[in-house]
Coordinates of C-alpha atoms and ligand atoms in Angstrom, one line a residue:
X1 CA 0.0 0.0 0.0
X2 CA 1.4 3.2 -0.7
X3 CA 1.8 5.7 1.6
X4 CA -0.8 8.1 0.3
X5 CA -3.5 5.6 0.8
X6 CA -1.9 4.5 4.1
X7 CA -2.8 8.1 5.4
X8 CA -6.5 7.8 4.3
X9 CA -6.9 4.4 4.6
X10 CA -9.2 4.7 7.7
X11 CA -10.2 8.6 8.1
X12 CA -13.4 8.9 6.5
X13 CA -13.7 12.3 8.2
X14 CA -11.7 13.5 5.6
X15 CA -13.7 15.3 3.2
X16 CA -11.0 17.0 1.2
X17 CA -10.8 14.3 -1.9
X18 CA -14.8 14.3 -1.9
X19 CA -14.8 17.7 -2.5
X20 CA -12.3 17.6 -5.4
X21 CA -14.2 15.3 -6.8
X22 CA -17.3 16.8 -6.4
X23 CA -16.1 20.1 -8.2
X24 CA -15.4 18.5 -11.0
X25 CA -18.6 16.4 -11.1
X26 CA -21.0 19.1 -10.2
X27 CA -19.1 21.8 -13.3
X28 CA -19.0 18.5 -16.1
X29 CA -21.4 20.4 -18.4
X30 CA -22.5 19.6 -21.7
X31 CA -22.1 22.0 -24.4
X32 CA -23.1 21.7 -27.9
X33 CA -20.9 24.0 -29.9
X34 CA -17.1 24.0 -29.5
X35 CA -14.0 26.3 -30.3
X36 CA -12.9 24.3 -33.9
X37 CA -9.7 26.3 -33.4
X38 CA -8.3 24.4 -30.3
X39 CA -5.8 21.5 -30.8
X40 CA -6.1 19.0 -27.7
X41 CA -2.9 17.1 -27.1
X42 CA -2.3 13.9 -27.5
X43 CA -1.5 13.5 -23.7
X44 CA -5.1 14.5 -22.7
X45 CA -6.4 11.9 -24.9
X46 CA -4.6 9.2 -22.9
X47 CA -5.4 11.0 -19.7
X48 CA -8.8 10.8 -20.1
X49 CA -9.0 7.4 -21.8
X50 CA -6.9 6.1 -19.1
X51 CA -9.9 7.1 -16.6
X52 CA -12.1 5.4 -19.4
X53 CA -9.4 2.0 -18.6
X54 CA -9.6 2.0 -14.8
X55 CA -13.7 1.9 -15.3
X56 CA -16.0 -1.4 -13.1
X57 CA -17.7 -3.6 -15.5
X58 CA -19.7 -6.9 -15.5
X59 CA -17.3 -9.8 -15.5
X60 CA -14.1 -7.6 -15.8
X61 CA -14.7 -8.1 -19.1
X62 CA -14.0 -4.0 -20.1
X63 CA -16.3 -4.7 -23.3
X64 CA -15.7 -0.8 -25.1
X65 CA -13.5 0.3 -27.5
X66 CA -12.4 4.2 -27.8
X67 CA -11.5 5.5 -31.4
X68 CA -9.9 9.0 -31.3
X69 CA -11.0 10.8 -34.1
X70 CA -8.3 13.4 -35.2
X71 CA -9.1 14.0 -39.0
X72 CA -11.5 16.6 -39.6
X73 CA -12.9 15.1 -42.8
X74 CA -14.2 12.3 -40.6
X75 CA -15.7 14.4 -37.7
X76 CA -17.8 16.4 -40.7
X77 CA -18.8 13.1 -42.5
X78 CA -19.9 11.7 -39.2
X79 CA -21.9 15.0 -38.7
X80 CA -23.8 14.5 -41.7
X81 CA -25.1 11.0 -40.4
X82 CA -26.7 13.3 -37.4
X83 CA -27.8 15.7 -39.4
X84 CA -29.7 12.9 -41.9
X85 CA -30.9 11.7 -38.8
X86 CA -32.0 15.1 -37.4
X87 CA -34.3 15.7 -40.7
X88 CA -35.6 11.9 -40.4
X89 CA -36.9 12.3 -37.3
X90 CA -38.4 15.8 -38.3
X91 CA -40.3 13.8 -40.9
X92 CA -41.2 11.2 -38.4
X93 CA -42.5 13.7 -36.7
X94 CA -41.1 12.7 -33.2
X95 CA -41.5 15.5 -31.2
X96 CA -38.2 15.3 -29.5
X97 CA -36.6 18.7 -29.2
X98 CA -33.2 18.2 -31.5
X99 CA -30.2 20.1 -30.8
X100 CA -27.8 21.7 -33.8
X101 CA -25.4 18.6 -35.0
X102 CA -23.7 20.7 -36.4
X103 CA -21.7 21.3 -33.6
X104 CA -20.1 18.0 -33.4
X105 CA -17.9 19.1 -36.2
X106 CA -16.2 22.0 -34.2
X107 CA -15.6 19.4 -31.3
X108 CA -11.7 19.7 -31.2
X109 CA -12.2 16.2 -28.9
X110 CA -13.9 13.3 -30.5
X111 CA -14.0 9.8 -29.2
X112 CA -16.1 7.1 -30.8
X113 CA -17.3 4.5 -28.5
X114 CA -17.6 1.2 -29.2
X115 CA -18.7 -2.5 -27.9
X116 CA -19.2 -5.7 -29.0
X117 CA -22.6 -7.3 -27.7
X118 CA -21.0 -10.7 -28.2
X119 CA -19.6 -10.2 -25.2
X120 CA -22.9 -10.6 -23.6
X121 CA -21.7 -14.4 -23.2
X122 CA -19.6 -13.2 -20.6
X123 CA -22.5 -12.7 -18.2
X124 CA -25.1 -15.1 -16.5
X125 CA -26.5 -16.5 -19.8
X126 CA -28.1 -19.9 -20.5
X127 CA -27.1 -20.0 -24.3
X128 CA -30.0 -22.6 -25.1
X129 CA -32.5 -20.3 -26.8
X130 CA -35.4 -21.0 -23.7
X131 CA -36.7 -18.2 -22.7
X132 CA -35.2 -18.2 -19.6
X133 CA -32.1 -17.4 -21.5
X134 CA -33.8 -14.8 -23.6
X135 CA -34.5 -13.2 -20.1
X136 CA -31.0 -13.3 -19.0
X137 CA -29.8 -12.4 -22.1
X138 CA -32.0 -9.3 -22.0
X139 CA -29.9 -8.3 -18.5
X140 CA -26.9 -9.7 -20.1
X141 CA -27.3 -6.6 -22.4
X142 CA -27.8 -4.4 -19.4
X143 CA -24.8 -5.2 -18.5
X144 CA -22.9 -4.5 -21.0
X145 CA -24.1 -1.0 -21.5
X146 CA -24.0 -0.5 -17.6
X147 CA -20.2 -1.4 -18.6
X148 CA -19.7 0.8 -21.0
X149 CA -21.5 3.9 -19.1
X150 CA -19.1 3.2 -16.2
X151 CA -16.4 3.9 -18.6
X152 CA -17.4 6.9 -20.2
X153 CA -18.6 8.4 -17.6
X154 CA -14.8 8.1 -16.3
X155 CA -13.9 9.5 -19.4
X156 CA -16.1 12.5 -19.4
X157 CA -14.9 13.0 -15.7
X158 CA -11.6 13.4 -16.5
X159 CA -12.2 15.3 -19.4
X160 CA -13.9 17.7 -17.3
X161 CA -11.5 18.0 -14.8
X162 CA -8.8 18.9 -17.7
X163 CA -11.3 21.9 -18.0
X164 CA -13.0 20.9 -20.7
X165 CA -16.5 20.7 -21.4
X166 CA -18.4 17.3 -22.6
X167 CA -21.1 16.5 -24.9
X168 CA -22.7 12.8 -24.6
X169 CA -24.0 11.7 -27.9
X170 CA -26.2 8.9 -28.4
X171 CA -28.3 9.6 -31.2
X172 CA -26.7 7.4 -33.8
X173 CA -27.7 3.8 -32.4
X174 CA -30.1 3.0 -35.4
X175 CA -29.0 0.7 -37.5
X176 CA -29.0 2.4 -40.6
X177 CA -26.7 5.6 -38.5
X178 CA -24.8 2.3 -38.2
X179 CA -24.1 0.9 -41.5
X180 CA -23.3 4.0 -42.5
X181 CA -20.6 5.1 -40.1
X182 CA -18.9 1.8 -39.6
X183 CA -17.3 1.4 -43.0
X184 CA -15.8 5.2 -42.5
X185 CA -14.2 3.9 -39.1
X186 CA -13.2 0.9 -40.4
X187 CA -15.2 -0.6 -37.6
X188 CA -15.9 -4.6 -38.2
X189 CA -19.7 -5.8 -38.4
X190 CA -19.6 -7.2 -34.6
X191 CA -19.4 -4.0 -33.1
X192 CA -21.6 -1.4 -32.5
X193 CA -21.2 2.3 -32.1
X194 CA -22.8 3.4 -28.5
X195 CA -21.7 6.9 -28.5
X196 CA -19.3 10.0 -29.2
X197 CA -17.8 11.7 -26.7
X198 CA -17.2 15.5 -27.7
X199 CA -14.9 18.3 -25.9
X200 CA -13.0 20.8 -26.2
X201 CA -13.5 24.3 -25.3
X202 CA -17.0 25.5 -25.5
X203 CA -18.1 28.3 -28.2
X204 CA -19.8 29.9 -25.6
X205 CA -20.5 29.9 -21.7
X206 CA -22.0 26.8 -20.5
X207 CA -24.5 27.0 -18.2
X208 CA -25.7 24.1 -15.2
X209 CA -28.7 22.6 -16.4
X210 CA -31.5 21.9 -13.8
X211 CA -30.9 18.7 -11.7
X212 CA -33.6 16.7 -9.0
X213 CA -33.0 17.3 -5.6
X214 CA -31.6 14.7 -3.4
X215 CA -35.0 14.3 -1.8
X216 CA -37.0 13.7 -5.1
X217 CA -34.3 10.8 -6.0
X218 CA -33.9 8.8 -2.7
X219 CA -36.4 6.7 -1.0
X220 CA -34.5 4.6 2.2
X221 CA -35.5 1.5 3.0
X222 CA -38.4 0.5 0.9
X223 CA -39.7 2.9 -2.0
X224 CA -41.6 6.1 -0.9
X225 CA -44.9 6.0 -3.4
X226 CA -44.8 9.5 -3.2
X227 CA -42.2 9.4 -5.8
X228 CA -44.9 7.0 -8.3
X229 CA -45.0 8.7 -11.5
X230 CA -48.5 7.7 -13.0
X231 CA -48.2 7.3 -17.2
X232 CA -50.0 10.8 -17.5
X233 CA -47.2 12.7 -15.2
X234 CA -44.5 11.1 -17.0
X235 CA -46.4 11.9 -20.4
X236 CA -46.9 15.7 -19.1
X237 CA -43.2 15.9 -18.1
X238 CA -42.4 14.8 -21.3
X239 CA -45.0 17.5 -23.0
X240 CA -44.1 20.5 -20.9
X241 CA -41.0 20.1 -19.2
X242 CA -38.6 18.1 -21.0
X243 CA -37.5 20.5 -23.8
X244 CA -36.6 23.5 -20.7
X245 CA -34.6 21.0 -18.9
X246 CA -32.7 19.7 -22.0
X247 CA -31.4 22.5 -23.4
X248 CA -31.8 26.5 -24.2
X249 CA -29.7 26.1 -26.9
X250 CA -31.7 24.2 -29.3
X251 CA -31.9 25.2 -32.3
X252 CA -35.3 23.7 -33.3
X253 CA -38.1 21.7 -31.9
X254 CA -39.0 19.3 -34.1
Ligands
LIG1 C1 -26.9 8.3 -22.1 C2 -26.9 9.8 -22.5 C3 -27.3 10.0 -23.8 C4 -27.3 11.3 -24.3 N1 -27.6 11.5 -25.7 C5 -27.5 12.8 -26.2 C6 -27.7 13.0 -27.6 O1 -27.9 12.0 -28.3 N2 -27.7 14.2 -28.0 C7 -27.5 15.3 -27.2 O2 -27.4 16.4 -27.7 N3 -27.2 15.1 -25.9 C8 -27.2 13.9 -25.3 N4 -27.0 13.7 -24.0 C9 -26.6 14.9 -23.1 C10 -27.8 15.2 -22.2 O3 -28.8 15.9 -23.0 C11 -27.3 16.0 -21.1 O4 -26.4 15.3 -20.3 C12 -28.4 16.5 -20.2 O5 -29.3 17.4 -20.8 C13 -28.0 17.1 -18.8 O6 -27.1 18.1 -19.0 P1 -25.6 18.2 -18.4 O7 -24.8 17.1 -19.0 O8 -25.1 19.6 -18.6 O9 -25.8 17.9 -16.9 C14 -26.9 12.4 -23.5 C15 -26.5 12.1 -22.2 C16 -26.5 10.8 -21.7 C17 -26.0 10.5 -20.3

């Protein structure tokens, strides 16, 4: 044991490292535009991604991979997926308040991650096709994704405690988003894109977005009904509140 931990190994009065931690958690903001003109160096790539490495997951099986997108032509090809995706779901007519892809080409930090759901064999699985195993399977792919959050999360962490700010993208999980950005990665069939993980200096000011209070997220003991959502509270959050809390910089709401 090294000395440092030596020293804190038993004072749990000591709030000092919480803190730290907590200012870096409570300022990771996510930002949607970017300065294009800021180079981030290599080093904070494997800072952060080293967060991403040290991250819990099911099995110790560590099922992500992290590609660092450098080239600019790729990060503006890539934003034309979004931006398809953005007018599909316009004609859809989803209703989901979409942000501006566009910004995801000024991210001077772009990190494409990655898994392989085969790994879901790794977990509690039957592997008989009953539909007990279709039931485990089903958590098996919790898993994975839990897996992969962990890391990330890590990653964006770190990434904010380099000073930068984040943006979490997950809008590119259908499969034809898929089968389109794949071949430009070189990324084999197996794997799936999860997410992109964008920073870099923001454009302009970030501000914190509204969170829950501790009291409306904690029940001790046994769940407290008064935190039941019925469908139609969840349906009117959705209707009135969820574009306010999401972002004032959207550009359209479609
Ligand atoms: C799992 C996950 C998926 C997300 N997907 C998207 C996305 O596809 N597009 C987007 O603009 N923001 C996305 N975000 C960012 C959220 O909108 C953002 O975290 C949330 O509004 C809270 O703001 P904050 O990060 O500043 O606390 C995602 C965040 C998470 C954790």
């Amino acid at each position: 044991m090294s000395q440092a931990s030596d020293k804190h190994a038993h004072d749990f009065s000591d709030r000092s490292r919480y803190d730290a931690l907590m200012e870096v958690v409570r300022n990771r903001m996510t930002v949607r535009a970017f300065d294009p003109g800021y180079a981030v160096p290599r080093e904070h790539y494997e800072l952060i991604l080293d967060a991403a490495r040290h991250g819990p997951s099911g099995a110790n099986a560590q099922p992500w991979h992290f590609i660092v997108v450098t080239e600019q032509d790729l990060k503006d090809r890539i934003m034309e997926y979004f931006r398809e995706e953005q007018v599909a779901r316009a004609k859809l007519r989803m209703k989901f308040p979409t942000p501006d892809y566009r910004g995801l080409a000024s991210a001077p930090g772009f990190i494409v991650i990655a898994s392989d759901f085969r790994w879901v064999k790794a977990f509690p699985v039957l592997n008989d096709g009953s539909e007990l195993d279709r039931m485990y399977k089903e958590n098996a792919e919790r898993i994975l994704l839990q897996s992969v959050a962990a890391a990330t999360m890590s990653a964006h962490l770190a990434a904010a405690a380099l000073g930068y700010n984040v943006w979490w993208v997950t809008a590119i999980g259908q499969e034809q988003a898929q089968k389109a950005m794949k071949p430009l990665l070189g990324i084999p069939d197996e794997l799936s894109v999860l997410d992109i993980m964008c920073f870099g200096p923001p454009a302009r000011q970030p501000y914190k977005r509204w969170k829950k209070s501790l009291g409306e997220i904690v029940s001790w003991n046994r769940f407290d009904r008064a935190h039941y959502m019925t469908d139609a509270q969840i349906d009117e959050w959705v209707a009135t509140t969820r574009h306010k809390v999401m972002y004032k910089d959207a550009g359209n709401v479609d």
